[in-house]
Coordinates of C-alpha atoms and ligand atoms in Angstrom, one line a residue:
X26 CA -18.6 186.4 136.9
X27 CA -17.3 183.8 139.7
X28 CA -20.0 181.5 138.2
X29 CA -18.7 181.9 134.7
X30 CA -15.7 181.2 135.5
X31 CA -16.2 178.3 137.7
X32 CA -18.3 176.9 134.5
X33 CA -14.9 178.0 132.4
X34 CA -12.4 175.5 134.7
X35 CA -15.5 173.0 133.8
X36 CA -15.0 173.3 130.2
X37 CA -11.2 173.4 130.8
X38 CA -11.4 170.1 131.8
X39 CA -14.0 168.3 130.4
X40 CA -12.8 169.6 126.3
X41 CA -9.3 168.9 127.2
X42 CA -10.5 164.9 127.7
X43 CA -13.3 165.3 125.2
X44 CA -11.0 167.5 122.4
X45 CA -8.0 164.0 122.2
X46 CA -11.6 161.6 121.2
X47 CA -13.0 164.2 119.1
X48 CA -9.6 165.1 116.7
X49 CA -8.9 163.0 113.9
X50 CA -12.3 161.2 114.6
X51 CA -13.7 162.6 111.2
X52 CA -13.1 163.1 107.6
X53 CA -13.9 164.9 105.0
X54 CA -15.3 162.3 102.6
X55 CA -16.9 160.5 105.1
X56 CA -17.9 163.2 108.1
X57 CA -19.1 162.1 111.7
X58 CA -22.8 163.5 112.4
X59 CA -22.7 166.5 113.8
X60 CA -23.8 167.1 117.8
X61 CA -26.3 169.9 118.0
X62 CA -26.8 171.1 121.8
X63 CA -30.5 171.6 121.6
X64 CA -31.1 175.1 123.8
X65 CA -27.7 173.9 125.0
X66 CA -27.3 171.0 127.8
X67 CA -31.1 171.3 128.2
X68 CA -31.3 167.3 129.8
X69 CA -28.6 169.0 133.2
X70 CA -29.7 173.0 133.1
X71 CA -32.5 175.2 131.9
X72 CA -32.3 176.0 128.5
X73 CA -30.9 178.9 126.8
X74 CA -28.9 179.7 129.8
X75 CA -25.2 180.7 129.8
X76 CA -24.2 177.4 131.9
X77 CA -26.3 175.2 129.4
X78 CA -24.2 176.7 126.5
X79 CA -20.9 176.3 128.4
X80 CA -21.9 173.4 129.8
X81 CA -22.9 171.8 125.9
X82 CA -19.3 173.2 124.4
X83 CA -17.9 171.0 127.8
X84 CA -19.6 168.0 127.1
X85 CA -18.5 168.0 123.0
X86 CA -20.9 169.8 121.1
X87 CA -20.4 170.4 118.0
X88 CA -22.8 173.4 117.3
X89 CA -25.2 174.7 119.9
X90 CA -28.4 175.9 119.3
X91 CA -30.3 179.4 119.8
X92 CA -33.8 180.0 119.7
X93 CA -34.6 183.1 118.6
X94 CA -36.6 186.2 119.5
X95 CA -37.3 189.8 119.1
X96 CA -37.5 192.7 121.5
X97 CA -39.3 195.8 121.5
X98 CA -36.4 197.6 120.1
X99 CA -35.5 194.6 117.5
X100 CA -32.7 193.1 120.1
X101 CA -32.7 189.0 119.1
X102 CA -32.5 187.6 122.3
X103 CA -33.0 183.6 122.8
X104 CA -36.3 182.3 123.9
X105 CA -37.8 179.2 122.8
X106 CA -41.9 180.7 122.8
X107 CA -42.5 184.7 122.0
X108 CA -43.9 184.8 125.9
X109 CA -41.9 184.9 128.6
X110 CA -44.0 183.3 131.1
X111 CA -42.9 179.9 131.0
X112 CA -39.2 180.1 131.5
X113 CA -38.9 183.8 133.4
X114 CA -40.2 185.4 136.6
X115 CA -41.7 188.1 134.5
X116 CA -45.0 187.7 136.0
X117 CA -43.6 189.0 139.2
X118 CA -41.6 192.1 138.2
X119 CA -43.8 193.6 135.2
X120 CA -47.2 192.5 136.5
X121 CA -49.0 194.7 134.9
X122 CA -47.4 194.2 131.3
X123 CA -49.0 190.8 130.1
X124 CA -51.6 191.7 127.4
X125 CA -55.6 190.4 127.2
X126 CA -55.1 186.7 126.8
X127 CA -53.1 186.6 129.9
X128 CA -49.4 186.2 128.5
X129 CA -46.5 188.6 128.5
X130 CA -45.1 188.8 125.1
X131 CA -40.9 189.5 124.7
X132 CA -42.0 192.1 121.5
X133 CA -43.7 193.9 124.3
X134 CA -40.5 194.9 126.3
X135 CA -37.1 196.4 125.1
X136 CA -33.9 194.4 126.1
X137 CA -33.0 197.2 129.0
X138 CA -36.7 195.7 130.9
X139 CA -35.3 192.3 129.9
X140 CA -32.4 192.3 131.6
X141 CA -34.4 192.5 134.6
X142 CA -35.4 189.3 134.2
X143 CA -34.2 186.1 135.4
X144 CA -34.3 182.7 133.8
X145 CA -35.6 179.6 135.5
X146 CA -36.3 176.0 134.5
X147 CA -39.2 175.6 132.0
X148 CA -42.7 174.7 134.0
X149 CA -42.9 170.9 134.0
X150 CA -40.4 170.4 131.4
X151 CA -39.0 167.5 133.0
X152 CA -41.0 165.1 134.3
X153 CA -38.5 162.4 135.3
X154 CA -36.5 162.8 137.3
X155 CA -37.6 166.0 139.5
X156 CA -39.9 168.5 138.0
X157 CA -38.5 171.6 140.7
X158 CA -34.8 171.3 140.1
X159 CA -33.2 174.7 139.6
X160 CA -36.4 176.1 141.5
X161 CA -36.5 180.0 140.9
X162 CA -33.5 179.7 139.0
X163 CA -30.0 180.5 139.8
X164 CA -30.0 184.4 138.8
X165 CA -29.2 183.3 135.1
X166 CA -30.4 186.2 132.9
X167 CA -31.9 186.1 129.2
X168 CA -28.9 186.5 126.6
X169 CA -29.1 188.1 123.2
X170 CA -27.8 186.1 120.4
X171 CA -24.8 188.7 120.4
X172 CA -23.8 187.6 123.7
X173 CA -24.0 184.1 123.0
X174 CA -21.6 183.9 119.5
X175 CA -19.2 186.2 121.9
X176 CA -19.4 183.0 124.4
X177 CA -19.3 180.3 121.9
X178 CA -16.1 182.3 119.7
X179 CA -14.6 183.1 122.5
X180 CA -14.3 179.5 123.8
X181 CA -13.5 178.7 120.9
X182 CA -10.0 180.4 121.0
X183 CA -9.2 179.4 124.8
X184 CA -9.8 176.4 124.4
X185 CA -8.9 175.9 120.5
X186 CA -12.4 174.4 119.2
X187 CA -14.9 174.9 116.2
X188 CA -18.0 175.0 118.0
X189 CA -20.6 176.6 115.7
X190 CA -23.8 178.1 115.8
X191 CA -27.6 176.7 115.3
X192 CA -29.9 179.5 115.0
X193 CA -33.8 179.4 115.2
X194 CA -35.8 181.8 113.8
X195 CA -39.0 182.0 116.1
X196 CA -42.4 183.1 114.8
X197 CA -41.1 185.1 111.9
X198 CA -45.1 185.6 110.6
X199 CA -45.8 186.9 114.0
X200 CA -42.9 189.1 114.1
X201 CA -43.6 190.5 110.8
X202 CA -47.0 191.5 112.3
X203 CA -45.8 193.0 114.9
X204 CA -43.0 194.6 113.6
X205 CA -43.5 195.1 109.7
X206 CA -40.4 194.0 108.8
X207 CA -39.0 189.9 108.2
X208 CA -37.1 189.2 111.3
X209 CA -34.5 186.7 109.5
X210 CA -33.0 190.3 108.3
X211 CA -32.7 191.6 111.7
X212 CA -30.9 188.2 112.4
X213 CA -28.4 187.7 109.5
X214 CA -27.3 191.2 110.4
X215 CA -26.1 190.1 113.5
X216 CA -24.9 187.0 112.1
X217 CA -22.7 188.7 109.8
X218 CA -21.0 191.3 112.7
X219 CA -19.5 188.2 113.7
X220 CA -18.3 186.6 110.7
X221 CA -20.8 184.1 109.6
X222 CA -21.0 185.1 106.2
X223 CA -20.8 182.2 103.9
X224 CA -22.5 178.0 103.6
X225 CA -18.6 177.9 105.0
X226 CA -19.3 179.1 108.3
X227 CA -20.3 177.1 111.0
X228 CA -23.8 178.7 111.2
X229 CA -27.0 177.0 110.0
X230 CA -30.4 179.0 110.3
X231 CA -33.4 176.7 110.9
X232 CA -36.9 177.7 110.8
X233 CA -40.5 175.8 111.1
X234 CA -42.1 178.4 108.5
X235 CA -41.5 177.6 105.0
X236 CA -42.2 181.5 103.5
X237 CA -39.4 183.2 105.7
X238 CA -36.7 180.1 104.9
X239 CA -37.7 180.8 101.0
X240 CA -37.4 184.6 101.2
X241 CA -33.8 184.6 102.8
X242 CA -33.1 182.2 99.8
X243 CA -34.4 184.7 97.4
X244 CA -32.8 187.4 99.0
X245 CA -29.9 185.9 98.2
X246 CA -29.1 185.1 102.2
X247 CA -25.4 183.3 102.1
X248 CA -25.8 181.0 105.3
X249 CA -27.2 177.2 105.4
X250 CA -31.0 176.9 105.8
X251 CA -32.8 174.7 107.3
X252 CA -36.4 173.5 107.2
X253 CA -38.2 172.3 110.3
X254 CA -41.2 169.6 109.8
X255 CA -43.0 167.6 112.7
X256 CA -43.8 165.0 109.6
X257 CA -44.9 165.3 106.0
X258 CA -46.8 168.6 105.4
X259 CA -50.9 167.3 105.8
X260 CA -52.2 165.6 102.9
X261 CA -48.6 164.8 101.4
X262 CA -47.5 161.4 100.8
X263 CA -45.0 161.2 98.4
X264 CA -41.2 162.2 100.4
X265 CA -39.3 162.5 97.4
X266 CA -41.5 165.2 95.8
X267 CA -41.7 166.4 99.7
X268 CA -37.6 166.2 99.7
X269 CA -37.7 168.2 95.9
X270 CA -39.3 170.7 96.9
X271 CA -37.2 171.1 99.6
X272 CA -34.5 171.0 98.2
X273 CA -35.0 174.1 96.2
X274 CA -34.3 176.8 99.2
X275 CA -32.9 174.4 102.0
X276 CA -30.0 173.0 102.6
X277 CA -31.0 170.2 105.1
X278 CA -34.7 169.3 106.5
X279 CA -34.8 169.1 110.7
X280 CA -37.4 166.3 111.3
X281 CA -39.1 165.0 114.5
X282 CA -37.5 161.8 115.4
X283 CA -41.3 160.2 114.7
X284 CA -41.1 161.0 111.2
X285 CA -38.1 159.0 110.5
X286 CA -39.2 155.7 111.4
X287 CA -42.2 153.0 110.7
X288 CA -42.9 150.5 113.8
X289 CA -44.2 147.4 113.7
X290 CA -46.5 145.4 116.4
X291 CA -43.7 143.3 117.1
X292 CA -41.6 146.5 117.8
X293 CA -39.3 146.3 115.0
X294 CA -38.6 149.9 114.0
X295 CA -37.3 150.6 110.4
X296 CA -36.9 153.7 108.7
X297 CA -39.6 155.6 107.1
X298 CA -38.4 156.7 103.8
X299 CA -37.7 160.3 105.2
X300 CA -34.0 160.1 105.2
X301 CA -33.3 158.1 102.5
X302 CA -35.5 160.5 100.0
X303 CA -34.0 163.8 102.0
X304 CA -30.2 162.1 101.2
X305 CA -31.6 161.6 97.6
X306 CA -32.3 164.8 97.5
X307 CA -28.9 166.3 98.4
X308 CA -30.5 167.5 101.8
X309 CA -28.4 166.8 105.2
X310 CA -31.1 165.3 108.0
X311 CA -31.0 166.7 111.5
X312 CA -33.6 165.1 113.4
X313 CA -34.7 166.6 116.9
X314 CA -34.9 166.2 120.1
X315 CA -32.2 163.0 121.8
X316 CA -33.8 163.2 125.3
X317 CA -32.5 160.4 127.6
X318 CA -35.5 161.4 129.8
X319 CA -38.4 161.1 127.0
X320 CA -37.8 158.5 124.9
X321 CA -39.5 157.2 122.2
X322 CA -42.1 154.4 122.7
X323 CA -40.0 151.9 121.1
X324 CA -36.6 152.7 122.4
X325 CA -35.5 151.5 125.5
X326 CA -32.7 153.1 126.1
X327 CA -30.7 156.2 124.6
X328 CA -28.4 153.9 123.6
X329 CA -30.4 151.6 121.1
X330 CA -32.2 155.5 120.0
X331 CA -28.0 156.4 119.2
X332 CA -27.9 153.1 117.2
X333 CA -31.2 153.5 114.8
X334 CA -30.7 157.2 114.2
X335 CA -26.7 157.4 113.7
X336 CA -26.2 153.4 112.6
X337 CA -29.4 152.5 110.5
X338 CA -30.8 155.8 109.7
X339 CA -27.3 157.2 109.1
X340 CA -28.3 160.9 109.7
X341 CA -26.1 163.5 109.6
X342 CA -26.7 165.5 113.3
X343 CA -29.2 165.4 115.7
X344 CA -30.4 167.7 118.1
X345 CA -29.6 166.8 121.4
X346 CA -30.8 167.5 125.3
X347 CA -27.4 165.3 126.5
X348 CA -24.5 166.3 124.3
X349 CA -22.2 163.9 126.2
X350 CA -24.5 161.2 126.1
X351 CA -24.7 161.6 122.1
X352 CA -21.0 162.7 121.6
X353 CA -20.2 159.6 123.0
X354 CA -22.3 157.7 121.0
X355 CA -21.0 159.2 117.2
X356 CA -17.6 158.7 119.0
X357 CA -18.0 155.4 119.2
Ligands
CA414 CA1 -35.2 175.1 118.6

């Protein structure tokens, strides 16, 4: 609790400098692009912790993002993989509970085990600078999605912001296996409890696989959806029928930076097509993942990634490991 709240007086301060940029920076006709704390502040503490996500609303989010799980007894907690054994010390207290290819499963263990957990920095996830910060954690524990739109609401009213809410569905095909029922109900359920009911709320579900995104449409599922892509599905090449198609269920497409852009051998990078044919086809474009610590091949800088996605590219959000770094860049 000390450890919250010293992470509270952070916010405190940081929002109060960040909320006089951010006011009156936007309008409705012509809206900034929205800052999407990927896993929260991911590039300064491991993700999906409770200081990354208070740490992301500090540094002038504008939604933050929650990867999305299941337990045993259908809890959505946030973990980016279904295993554990990358980001927990699960191997340690359950060693026995990892099944025949080695790997401990979150289906496999109800959210009371889970809470027995603690969360540590993902296993080489940062290269550059130091590999072992944060090593064995710093008794951070997993956090259901409940907990976390608590959090984010609850900043919200101290310290008089709109952060919203970025929700991943994880795995939905392997949950149904494992489960037998689609976990984006299980989700919206709790979504709803708290109020995001409507394409209104600040809530956008995101998901890589196509069949669960196009069966909360049918079902008639109220909230923002959007579809994931590394690039073009195989074999595609036309975006616009891509975008169509799309366009049908989703409300916006969530690219990999790499799709949006064509380089040349004399490094001049120009856009694809992607965005122009997702705009075209009424679809907002958040690509993923600003990292000021993996950069693309032909940026040298964060700054000059800021410039093609925000100025050239003109997307509408990003997903972001440095929400400072990329607040102050839409702020500009
Ligand atoms: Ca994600």
């Amino acid at each position: 609790m000390r450890r919250l709240l010293a992470y509270l007086g952070q916010a405190v301060l940081c929002c109060a400098s960040y909320f006089i940029v951010v006011a009156g920076s936007a309008s409705a006709e012509n809206p900034k692009p929205i800052v999407i704390a990927h896993r929260g502040a991911s590039g300064y503490l491991p993700e999906h912790t409770e200081g990354a996500k208070v740490l992301a609303i500090a540094q002038g989010a504008d939604y933050v993002e929650q990867d999305v799980v299941l337990t045993k007894d259908k809890v959505p907690v946030q973990l980016h993989d279904i295993h554990l054994d990358q980001v927990t010390n699960v191997a340690t207290v359950f060693p026995d509970r990892k099944r025949e290819d080695g790997k401990y499963y979150a289906i496999d263990f109800t959210w009371e085990e889970l809470q027995k957990l603690t969360v540590h920095e993902r296993y080489g996830s940062r290269p550059f600078p130091n590999s072992r910060r944060f090593p064995g954690g710093f008794g951070q524990k997993i956090m259901r999605l409940e907990d976390e739109i608590r959090l984010v609401q609850g900043l919200n009213q101290t310290l008089g912001l709109n952060v919203g809410i970025y929700v991943e569905l994880k795995g939905p095909a392997f949950h149904l296996k494992e489960t037998g029922e689609p976990m984006g109900d299980v989700v919206v359920e709790v979504l709803k409890k708290f109020g995001y009911d409507s394409k209104d709320s600040l809530c956008y579900i995101q998901c890589f696989e196509a069949e669960e995104l196009q069966r909360l449409k049918k079902e008639n599922c109220p909230l923002k959806l959007v579809q994931l892509m590394g690039g073009l599905p195989k074999g595609a090449s036309d975006v616009t029928a891509v975008m169509k198609e799309l366009a049908v269920y989703a409300d916006g497409v969530g690219p990999a930076i790499p799709a949006l852009v064509t380089t040349s051998d004399g490094g001049e990078v120009k856009s694809s097509g992607f965005v122009e044919a997702a705009h075209a086809a009424g679809l907002q474009v958040h690509p993923y993942t600003i990292r000021a610590d993996q950069l693309p091949p032909w940026a040298k800088n964060i700054e000059q990634l800021h410039d093609v996605l925000f100025d050239e590219l003109k997307v509408d959000g990003a997903f972001t490991d440095f929400p400072d770094l990329t607040r102050a860049a839409v702020n500009r």
